[in-house]
mmCIF file of C-alpha atoms in Angstrom:
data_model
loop_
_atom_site.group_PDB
_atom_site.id
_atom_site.type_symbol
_atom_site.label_atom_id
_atom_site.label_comp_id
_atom_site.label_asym_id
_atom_site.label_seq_id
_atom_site.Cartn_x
_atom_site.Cartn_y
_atom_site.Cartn_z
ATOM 1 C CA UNK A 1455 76.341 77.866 8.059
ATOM 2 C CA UNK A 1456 73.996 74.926 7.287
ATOM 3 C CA UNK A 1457 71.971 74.987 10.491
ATOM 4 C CA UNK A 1458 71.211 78.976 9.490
ATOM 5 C CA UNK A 1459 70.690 77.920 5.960
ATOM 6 C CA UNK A 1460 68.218 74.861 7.173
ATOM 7 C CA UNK A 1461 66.206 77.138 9.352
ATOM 8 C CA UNK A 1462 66.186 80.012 6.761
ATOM 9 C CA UNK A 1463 64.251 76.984 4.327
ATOM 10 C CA UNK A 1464 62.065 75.517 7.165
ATOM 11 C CA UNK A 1465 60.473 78.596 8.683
ATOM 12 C CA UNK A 1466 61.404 81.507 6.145
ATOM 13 C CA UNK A 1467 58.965 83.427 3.894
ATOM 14 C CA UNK A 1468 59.922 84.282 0.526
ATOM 15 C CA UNK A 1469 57.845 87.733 -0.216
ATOM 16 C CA UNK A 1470 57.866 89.634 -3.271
ATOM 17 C CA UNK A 1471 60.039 92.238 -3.548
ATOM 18 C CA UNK A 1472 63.524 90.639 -2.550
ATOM 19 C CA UNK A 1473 61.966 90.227 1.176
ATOM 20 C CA UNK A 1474 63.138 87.435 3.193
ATOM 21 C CA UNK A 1475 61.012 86.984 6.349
ATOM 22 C CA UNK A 1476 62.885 85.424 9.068
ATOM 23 C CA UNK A 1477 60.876 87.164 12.201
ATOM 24 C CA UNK A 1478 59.557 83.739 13.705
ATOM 25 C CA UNK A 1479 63.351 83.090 14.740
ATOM 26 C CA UNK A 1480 66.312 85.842 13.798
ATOM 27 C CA UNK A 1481 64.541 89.489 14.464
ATOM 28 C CA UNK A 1482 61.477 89.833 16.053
ATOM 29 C CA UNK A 1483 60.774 86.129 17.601
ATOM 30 C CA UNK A 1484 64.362 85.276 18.119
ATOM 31 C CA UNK A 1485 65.384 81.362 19.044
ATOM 32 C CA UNK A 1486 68.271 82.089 21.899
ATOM 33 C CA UNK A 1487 69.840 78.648 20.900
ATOM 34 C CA UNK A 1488 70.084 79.134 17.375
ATOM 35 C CA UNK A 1489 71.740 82.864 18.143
ATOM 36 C CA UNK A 1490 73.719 81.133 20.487
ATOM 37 C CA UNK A 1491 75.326 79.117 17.783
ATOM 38 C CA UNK A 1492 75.336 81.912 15.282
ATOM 39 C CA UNK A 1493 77.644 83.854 17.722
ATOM 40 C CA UNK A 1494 79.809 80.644 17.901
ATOM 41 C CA UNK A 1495 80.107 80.613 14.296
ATOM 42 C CA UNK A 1496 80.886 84.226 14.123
ATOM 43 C CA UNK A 1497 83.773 83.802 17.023
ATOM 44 C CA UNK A 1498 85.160 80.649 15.088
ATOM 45 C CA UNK A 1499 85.520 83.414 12.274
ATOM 46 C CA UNK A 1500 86.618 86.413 13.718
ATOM 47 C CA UNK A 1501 88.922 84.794 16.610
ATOM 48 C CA UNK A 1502 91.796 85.540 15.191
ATOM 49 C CA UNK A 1503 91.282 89.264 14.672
ATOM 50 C CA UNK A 1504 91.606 90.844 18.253
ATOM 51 C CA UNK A 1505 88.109 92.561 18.344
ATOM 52 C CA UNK A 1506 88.142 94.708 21.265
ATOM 53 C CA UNK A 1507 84.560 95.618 20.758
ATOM 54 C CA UNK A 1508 80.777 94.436 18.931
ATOM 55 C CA UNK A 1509 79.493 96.791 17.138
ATOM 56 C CA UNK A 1510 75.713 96.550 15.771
ATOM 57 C CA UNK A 1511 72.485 98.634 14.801
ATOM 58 C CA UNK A 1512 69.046 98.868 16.711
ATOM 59 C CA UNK A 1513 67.250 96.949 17.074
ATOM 60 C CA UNK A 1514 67.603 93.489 15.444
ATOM 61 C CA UNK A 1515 71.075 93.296 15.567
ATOM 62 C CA UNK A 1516 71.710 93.959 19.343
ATOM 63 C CA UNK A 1517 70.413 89.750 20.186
ATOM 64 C CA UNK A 1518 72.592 88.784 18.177
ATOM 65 C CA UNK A 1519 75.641 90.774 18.611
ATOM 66 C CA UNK A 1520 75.323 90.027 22.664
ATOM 67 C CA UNK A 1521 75.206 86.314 22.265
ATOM 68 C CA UNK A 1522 78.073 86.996 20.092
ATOM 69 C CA UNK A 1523 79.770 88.801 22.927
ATOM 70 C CA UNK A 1524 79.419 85.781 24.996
ATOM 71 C CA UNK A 1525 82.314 83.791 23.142
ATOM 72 C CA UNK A 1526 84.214 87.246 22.059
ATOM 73 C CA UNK A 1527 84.413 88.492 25.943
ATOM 74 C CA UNK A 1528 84.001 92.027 24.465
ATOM 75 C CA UNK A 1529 81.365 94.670 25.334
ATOM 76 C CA UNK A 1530 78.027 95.328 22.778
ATOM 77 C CA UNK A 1531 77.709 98.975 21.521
ATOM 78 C CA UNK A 1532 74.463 99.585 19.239
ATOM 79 C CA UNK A 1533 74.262 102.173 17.207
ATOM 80 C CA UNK A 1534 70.979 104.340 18.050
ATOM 81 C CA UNK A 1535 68.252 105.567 15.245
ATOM 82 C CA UNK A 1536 66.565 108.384 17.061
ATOM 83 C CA UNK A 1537 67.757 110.852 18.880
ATOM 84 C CA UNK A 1538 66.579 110.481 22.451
ATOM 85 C CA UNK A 1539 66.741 113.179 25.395
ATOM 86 C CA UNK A 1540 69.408 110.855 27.792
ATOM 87 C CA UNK A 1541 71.920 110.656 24.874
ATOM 88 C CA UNK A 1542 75.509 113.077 24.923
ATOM 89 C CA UNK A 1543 75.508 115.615 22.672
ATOM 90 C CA UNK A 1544 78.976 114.639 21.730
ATOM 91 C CA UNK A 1545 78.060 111.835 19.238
ATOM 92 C CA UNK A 1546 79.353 110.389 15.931
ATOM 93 C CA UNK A 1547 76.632 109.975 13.448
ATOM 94 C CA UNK A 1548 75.812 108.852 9.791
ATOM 95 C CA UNK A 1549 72.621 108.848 7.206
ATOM 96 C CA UNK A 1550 71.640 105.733 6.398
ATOM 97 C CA UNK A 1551 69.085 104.126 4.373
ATOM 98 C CA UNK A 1552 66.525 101.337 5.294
ATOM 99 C CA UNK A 1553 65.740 98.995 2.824
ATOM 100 C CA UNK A 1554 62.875 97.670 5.501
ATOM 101 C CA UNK A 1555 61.714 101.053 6.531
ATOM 102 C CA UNK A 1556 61.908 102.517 2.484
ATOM 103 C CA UNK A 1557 63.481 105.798 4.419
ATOM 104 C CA UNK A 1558 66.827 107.580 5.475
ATOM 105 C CA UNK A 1559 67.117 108.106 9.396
ATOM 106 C CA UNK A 1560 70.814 108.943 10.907
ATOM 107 C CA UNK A 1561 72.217 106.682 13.504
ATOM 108 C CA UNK A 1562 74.245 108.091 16.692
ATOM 109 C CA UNK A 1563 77.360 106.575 18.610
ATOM 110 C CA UNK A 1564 78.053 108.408 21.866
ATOM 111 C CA UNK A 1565 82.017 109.280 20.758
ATOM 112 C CA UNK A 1566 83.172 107.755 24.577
ATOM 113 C CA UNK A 1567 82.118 104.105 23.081
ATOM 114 C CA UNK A 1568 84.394 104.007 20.262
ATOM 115 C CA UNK A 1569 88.150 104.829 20.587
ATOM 116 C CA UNK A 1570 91.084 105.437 18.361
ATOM 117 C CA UNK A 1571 92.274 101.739 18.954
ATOM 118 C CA UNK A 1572 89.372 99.437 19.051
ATOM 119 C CA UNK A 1573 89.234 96.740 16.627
ATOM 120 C CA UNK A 1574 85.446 96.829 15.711
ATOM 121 C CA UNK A 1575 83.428 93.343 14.709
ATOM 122 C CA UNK A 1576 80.241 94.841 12.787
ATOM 123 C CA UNK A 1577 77.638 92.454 13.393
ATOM 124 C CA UNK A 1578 73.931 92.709 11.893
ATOM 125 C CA UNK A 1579 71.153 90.498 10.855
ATOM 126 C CA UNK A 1580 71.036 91.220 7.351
ATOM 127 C CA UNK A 1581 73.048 92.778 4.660
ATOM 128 C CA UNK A 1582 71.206 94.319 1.340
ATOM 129 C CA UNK A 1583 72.159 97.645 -0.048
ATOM 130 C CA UNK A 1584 74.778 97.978 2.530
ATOM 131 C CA UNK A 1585 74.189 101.414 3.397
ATOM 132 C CA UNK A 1586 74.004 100.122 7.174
ATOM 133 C CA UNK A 1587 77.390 99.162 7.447
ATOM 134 C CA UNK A 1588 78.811 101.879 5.736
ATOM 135 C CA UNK A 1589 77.163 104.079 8.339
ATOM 136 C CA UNK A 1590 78.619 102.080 10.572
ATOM 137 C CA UNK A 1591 81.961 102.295 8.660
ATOM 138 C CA UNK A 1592 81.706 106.092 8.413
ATOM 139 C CA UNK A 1593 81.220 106.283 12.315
ATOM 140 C CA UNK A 1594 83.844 104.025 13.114
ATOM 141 C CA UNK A 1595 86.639 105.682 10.376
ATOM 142 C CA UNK A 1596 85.206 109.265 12.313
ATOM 143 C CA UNK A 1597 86.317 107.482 15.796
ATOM 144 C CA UNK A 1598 89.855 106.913 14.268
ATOM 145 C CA UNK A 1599 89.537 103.684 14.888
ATOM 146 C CA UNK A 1600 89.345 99.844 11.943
ATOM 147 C CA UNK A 1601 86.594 97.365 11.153
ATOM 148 C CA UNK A 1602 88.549 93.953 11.265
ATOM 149 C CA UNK A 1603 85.562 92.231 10.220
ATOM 150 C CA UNK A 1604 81.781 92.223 9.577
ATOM 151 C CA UNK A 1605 79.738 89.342 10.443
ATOM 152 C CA UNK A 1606 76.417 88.962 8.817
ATOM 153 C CA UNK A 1607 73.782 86.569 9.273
ATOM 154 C CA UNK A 1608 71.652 86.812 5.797
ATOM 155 C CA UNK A 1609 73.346 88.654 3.000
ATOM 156 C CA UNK A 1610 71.179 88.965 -0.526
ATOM 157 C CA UNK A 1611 73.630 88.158 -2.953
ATOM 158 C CA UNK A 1612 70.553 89.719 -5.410
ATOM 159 C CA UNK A 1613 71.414 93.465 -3.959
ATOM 160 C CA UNK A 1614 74.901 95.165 -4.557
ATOM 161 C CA UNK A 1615 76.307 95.758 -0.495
ATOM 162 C CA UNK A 1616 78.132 92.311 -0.377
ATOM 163 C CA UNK A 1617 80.332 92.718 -3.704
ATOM 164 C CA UNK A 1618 80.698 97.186 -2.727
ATOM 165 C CA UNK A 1619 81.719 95.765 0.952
ATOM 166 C CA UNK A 1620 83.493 92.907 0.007
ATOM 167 C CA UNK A 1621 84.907 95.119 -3.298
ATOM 168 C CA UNK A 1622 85.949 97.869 -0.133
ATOM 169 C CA UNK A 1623 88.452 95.236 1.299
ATOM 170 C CA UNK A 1624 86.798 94.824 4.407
ATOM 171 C CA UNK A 1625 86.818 91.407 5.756
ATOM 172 C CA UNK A 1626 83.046 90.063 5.170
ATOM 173 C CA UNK A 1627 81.292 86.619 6.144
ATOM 174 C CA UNK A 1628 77.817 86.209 5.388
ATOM 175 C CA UNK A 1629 76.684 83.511 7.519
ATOM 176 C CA UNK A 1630 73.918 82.401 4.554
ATOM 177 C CA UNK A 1631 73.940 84.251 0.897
ATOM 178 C CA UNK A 1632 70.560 83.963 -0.679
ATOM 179 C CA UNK A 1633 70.762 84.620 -4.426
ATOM 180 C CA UNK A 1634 67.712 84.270 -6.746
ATOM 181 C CA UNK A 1635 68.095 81.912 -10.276
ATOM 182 C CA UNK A 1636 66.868 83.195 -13.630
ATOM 183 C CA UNK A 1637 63.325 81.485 -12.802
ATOM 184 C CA UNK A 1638 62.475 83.462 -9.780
ATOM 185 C CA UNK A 1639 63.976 80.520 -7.291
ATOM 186 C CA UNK A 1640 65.943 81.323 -4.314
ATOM 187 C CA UNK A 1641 69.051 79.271 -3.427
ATOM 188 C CA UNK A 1642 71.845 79.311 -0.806
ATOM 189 C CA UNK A 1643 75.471 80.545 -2.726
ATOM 190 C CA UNK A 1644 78.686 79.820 -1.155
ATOM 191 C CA UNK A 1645 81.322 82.110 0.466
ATOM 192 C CA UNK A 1646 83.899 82.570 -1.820
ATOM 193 C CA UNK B 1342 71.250 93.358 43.496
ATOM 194 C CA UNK B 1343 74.118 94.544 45.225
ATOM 195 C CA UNK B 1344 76.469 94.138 41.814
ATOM 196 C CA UNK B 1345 74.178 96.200 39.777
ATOM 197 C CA UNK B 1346 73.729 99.264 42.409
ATOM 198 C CA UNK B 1347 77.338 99.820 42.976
ATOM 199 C CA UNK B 1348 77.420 99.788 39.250
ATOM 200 C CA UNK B 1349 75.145 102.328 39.260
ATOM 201 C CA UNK B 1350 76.562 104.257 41.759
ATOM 202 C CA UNK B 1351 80.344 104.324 39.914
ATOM 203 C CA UNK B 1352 79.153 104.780 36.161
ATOM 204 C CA UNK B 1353 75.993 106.056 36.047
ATOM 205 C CA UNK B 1354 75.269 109.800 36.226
ATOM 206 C CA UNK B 1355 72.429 111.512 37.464
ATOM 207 C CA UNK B 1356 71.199 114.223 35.386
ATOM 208 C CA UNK B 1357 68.584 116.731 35.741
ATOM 209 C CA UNK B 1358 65.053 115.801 35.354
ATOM 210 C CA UNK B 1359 65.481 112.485 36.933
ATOM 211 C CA UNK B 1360 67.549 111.541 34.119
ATOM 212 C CA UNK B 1361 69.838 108.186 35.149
ATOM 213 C CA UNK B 1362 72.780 107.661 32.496
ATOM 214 C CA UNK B 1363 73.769 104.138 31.902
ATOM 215 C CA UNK B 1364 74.762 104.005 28.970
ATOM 216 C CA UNK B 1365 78.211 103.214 29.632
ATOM 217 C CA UNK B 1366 77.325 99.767 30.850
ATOM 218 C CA UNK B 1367 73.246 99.070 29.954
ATOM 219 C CA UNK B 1368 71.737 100.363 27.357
ATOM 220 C CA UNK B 1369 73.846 101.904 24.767
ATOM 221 C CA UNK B 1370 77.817 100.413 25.117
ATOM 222 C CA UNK B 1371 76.713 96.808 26.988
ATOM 223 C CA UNK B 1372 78.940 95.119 29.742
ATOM 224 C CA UNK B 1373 77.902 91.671 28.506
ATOM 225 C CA UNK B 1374 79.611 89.893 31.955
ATOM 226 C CA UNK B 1375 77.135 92.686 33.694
ATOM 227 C CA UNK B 1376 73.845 91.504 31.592
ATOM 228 C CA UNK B 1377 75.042 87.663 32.267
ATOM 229 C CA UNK B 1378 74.718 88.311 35.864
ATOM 230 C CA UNK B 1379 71.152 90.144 35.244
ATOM 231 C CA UNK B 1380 69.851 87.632 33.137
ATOM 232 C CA UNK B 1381 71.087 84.722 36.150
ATOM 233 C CA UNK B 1382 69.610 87.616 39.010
ATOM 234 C CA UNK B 1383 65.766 87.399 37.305
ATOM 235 C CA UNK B 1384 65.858 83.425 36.813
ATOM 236 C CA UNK B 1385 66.620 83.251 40.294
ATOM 237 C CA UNK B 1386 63.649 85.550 41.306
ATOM 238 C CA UNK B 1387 60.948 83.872 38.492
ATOM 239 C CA UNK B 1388 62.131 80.667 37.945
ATOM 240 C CA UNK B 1389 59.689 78.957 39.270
ATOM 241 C CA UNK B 1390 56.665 80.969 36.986
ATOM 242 C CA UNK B 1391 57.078 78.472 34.467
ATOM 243 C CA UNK B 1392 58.066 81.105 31.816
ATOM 244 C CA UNK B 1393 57.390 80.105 28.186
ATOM 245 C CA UNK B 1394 58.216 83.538 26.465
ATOM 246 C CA UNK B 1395 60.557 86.502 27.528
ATOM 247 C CA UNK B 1396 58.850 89.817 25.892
ATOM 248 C CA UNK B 1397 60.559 92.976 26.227
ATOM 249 C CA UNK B 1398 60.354 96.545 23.956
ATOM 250 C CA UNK B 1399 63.224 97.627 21.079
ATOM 251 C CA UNK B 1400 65.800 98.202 21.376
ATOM 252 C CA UNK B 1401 67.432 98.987 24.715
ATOM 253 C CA UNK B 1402 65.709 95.556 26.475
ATOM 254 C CA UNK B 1403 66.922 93.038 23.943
ATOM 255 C CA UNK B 1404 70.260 92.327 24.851
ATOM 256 C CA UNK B 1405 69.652 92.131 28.629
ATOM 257 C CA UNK B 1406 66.084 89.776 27.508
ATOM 258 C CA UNK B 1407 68.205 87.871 25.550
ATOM 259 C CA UNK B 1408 71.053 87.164 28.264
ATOM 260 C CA UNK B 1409 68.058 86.386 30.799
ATOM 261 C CA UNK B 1410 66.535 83.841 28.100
ATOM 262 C CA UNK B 1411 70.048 81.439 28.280
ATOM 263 C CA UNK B 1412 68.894 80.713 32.289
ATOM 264 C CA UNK B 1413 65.377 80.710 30.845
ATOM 265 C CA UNK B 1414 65.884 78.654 27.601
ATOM 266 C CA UNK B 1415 62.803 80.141 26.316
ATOM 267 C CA UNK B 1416 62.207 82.290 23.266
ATOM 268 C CA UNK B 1417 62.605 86.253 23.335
ATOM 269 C CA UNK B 1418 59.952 88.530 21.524
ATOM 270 C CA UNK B 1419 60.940 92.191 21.434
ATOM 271 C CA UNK B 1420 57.647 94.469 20.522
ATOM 272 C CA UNK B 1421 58.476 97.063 17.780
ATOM 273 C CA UNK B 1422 58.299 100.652 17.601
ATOM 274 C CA UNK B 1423 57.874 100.951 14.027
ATOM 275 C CA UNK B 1424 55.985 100.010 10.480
ATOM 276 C CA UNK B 1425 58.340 97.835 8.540
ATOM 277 C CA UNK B 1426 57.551 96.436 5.506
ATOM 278 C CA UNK B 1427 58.226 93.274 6.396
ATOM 279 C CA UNK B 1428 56.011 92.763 9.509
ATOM 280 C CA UNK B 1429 52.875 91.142 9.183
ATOM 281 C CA UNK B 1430 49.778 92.935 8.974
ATOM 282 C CA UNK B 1431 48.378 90.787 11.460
ATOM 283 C CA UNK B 1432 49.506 92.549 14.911
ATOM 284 C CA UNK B 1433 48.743 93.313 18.567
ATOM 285 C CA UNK B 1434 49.472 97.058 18.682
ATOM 286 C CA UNK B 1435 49.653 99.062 21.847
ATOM 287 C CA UNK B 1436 49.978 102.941 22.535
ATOM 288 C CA UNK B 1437 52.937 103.887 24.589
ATOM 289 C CA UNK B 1438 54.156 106.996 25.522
ATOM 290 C CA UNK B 1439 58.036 107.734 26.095
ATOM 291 C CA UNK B 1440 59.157 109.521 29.071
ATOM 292 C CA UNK B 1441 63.168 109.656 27.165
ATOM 293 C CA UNK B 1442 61.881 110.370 24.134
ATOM 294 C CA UNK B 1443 58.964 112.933 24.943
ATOM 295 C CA UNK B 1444 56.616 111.893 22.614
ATOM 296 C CA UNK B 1445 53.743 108.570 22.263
ATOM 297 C CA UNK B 1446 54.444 105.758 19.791
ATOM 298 C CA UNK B 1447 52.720 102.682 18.935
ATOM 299 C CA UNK B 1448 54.273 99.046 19.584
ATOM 300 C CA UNK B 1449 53.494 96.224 17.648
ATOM 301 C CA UNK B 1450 53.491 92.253 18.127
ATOM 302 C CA UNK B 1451 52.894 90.119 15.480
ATOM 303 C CA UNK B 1452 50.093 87.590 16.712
ATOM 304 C CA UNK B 1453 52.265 84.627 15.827
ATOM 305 C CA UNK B 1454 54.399 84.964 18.591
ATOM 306 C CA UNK B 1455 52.255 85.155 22.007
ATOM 307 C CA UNK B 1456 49.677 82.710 22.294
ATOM 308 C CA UNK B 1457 46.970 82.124 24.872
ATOM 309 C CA UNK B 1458 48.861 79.999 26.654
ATOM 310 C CA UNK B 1459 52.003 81.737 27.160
ATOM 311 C CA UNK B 1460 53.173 82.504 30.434
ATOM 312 C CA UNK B 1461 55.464 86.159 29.542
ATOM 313 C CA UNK B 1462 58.237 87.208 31.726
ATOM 314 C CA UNK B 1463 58.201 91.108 30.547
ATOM 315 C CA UNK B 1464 61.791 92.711 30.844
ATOM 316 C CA UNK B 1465 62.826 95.726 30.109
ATOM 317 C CA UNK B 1466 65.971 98.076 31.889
ATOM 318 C CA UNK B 1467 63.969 100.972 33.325
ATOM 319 C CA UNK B 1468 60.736 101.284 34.566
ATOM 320 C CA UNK B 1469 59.470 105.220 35.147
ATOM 321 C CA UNK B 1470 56.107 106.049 34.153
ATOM 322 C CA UNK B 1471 54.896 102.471 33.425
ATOM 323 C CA UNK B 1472 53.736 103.089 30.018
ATOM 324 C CA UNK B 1473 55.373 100.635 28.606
ATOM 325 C CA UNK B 1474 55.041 97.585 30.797
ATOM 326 C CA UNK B 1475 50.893 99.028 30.412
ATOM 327 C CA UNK B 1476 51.226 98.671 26.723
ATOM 328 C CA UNK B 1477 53.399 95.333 26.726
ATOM 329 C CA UNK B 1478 50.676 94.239 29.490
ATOM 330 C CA UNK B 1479 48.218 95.088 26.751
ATOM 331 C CA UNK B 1480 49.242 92.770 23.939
ATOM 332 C CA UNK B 1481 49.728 90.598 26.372
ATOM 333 C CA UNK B 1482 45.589 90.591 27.160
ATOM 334 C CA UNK B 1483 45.028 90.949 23.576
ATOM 335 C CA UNK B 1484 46.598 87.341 23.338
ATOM 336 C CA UNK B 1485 44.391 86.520 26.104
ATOM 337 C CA UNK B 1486 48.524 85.018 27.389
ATOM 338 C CA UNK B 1487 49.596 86.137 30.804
ATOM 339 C CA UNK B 1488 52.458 87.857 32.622
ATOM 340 C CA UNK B 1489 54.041 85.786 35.296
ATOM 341 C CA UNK B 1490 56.485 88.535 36.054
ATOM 342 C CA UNK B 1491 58.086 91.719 35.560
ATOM 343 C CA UNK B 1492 61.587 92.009 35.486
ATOM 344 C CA UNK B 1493 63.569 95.464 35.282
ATOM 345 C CA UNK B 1494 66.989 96.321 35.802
ATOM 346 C CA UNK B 1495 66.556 100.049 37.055
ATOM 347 C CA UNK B 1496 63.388 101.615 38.482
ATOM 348 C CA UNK B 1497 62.615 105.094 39.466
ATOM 349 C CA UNK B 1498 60.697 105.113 42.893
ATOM 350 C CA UNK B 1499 60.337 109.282 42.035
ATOM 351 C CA UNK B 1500 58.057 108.308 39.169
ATOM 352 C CA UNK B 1501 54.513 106.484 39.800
ATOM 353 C CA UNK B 1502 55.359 103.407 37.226
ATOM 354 C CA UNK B 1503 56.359 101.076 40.110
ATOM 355 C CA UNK B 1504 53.719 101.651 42.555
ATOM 356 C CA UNK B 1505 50.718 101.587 39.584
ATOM 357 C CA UNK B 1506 52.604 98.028 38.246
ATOM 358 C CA UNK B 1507 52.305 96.300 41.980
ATOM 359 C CA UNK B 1508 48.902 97.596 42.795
ATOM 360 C CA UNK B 1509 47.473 96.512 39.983
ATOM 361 C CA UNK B 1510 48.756 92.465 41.254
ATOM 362 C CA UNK B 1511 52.065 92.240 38.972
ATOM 363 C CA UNK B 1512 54.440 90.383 40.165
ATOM 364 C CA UNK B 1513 57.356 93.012 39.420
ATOM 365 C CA UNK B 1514 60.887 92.896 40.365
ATOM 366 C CA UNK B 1515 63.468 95.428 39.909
ATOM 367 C CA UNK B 1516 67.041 94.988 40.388
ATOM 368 C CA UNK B 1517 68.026 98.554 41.443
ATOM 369 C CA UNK B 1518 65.276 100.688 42.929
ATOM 370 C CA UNK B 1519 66.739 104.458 42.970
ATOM 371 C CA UNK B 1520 64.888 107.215 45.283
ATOM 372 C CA UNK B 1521 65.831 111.082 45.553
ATOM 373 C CA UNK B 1522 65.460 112.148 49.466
ATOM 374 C CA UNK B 1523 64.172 115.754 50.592
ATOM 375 C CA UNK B 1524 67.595 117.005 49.932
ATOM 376 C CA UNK B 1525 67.594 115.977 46.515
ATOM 377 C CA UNK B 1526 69.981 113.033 46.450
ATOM 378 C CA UNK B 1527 69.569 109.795 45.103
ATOM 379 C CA UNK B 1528 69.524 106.491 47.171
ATOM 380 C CA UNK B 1529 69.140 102.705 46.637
ATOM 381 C CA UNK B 1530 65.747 101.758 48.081
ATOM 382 C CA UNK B 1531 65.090 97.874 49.255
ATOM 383 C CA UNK B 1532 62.122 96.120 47.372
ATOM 384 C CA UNK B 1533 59.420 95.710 49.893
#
């Protein structure tokens, strides 16, 4: 998506480490129009694959998964990180790891927000190691029900989750892939 | 708003402790058509405040901040509840403590994103205690920005948050304002 890709070279940070800092628009500051347009992109995507439901992480997924919702005409469900005293007891949950955070926390769905026959859209921000989605993944195979597609705004194309996801044979578009040359440079890499 | 308290009154479940589930529809599974209508109910009520920045606290306000920013067509800033590596180290941070959660936690703006001359329409989808509108209130002065409004979805007359926010001159709105009478039972109060 050029416009992402633009914006990600305008007003991203390049940090050491592999971090790309995108919080003065994606996931912390977040520009409504540009989400807007990401969530078009997404539904011009996905359209075809009945999605019955938007599933995402806390807490910088959720924007963008609702504007998504907007074109989709499907209901949000974010998957919590902490366990909190208003939640069922009758959950689905998975460990992940956070790249970000450098720790492991488990994330919750309430089992009455994912059934047997939803066809889930994953939809997240970034995608590094992966282990987010396949938390997801584990809590949606645990509901009985498929992924028909995971929508991703940055993937690193420098960590391993987009070949294991894509490698998985679920259906994965990375809105902009970020890969880093032999000198230390960043550049955008197509979709295949 | 009529829409939101019948919603209330059909899906949500009053627990024990003055506990009010909405998960089904607000903050956990999302009934995007639901937040549209919220986000259109607070630009009628602060539309003319001259909003530049919505700012509302991960994760459970994004979605309905970011539905209320399409009327708005200003930017949304969602204060976090954690240290990630990839925040700056340059932050407002505020001490909040968490009535669902039972314990106190520390939000964070980077100083980037509110500037002295924002006017901040704070949003959030319950108000309780206060604490958190106190601490969002408190970046806010740490910005030396101001809050033109207050916007929440569900407050809880039973708990002081509501009458501490107006007295101290906030211009606060909420959308469903649930009592308990003598006899225990809940009740839709009017907004005075």
């Amino acid at each position: 998506m050029k416009l992402l890709e633009e914006r990600i070279f305008q007003s991203g940070k390049f940090l050491p480490g592999g971090v790309i800092k995108v919080d003065s628009f994606l996931n912390h500051q977040m520009d409504i129009h540009l989400l807007e347009k990401i969530g078009s992109e997404f539904f011009k995507i996905f359209s075809g694959e009945d999605v019955t439901k938007i599933l995402t992480i806390e807490a910088s997924g959720i924007g963008i998964a609702c504007l998504a919702a907007l074109y989709f005409d499907v209901p949000v469900v974010f998957a919590k990180k902490s366990e909190a005293k208003n939640m069922s007891d009758s959950v689905y949950a998975s460990e992940v790891h956070s790249f970000t955070r450098g720790k492991d926390f488990t994330v919750r769905v309430d089992k009455n927000y994912i059934r047997s026959d939803d066809r889930i859209l994953v939809i997240d921000d970034f995608l590094a190691s992966g282990k987010a989605v396949l938390g997801l993944k584990d809590i949606v195979d645990q509901a009985g029900a498929e992924i028909v597609g995971v929508g991703i705004c940055i993937e690193k194309a420098f960590q391993p989750g987009g070949k294991m996801i894509r490698d998985m044979g679920i259906n994965l578009h990375s809105l902009a892939i970020v890969g880093i040359d032999d000198d230390g440079n960043y550049y955008f890499k197509e979709q295949d």
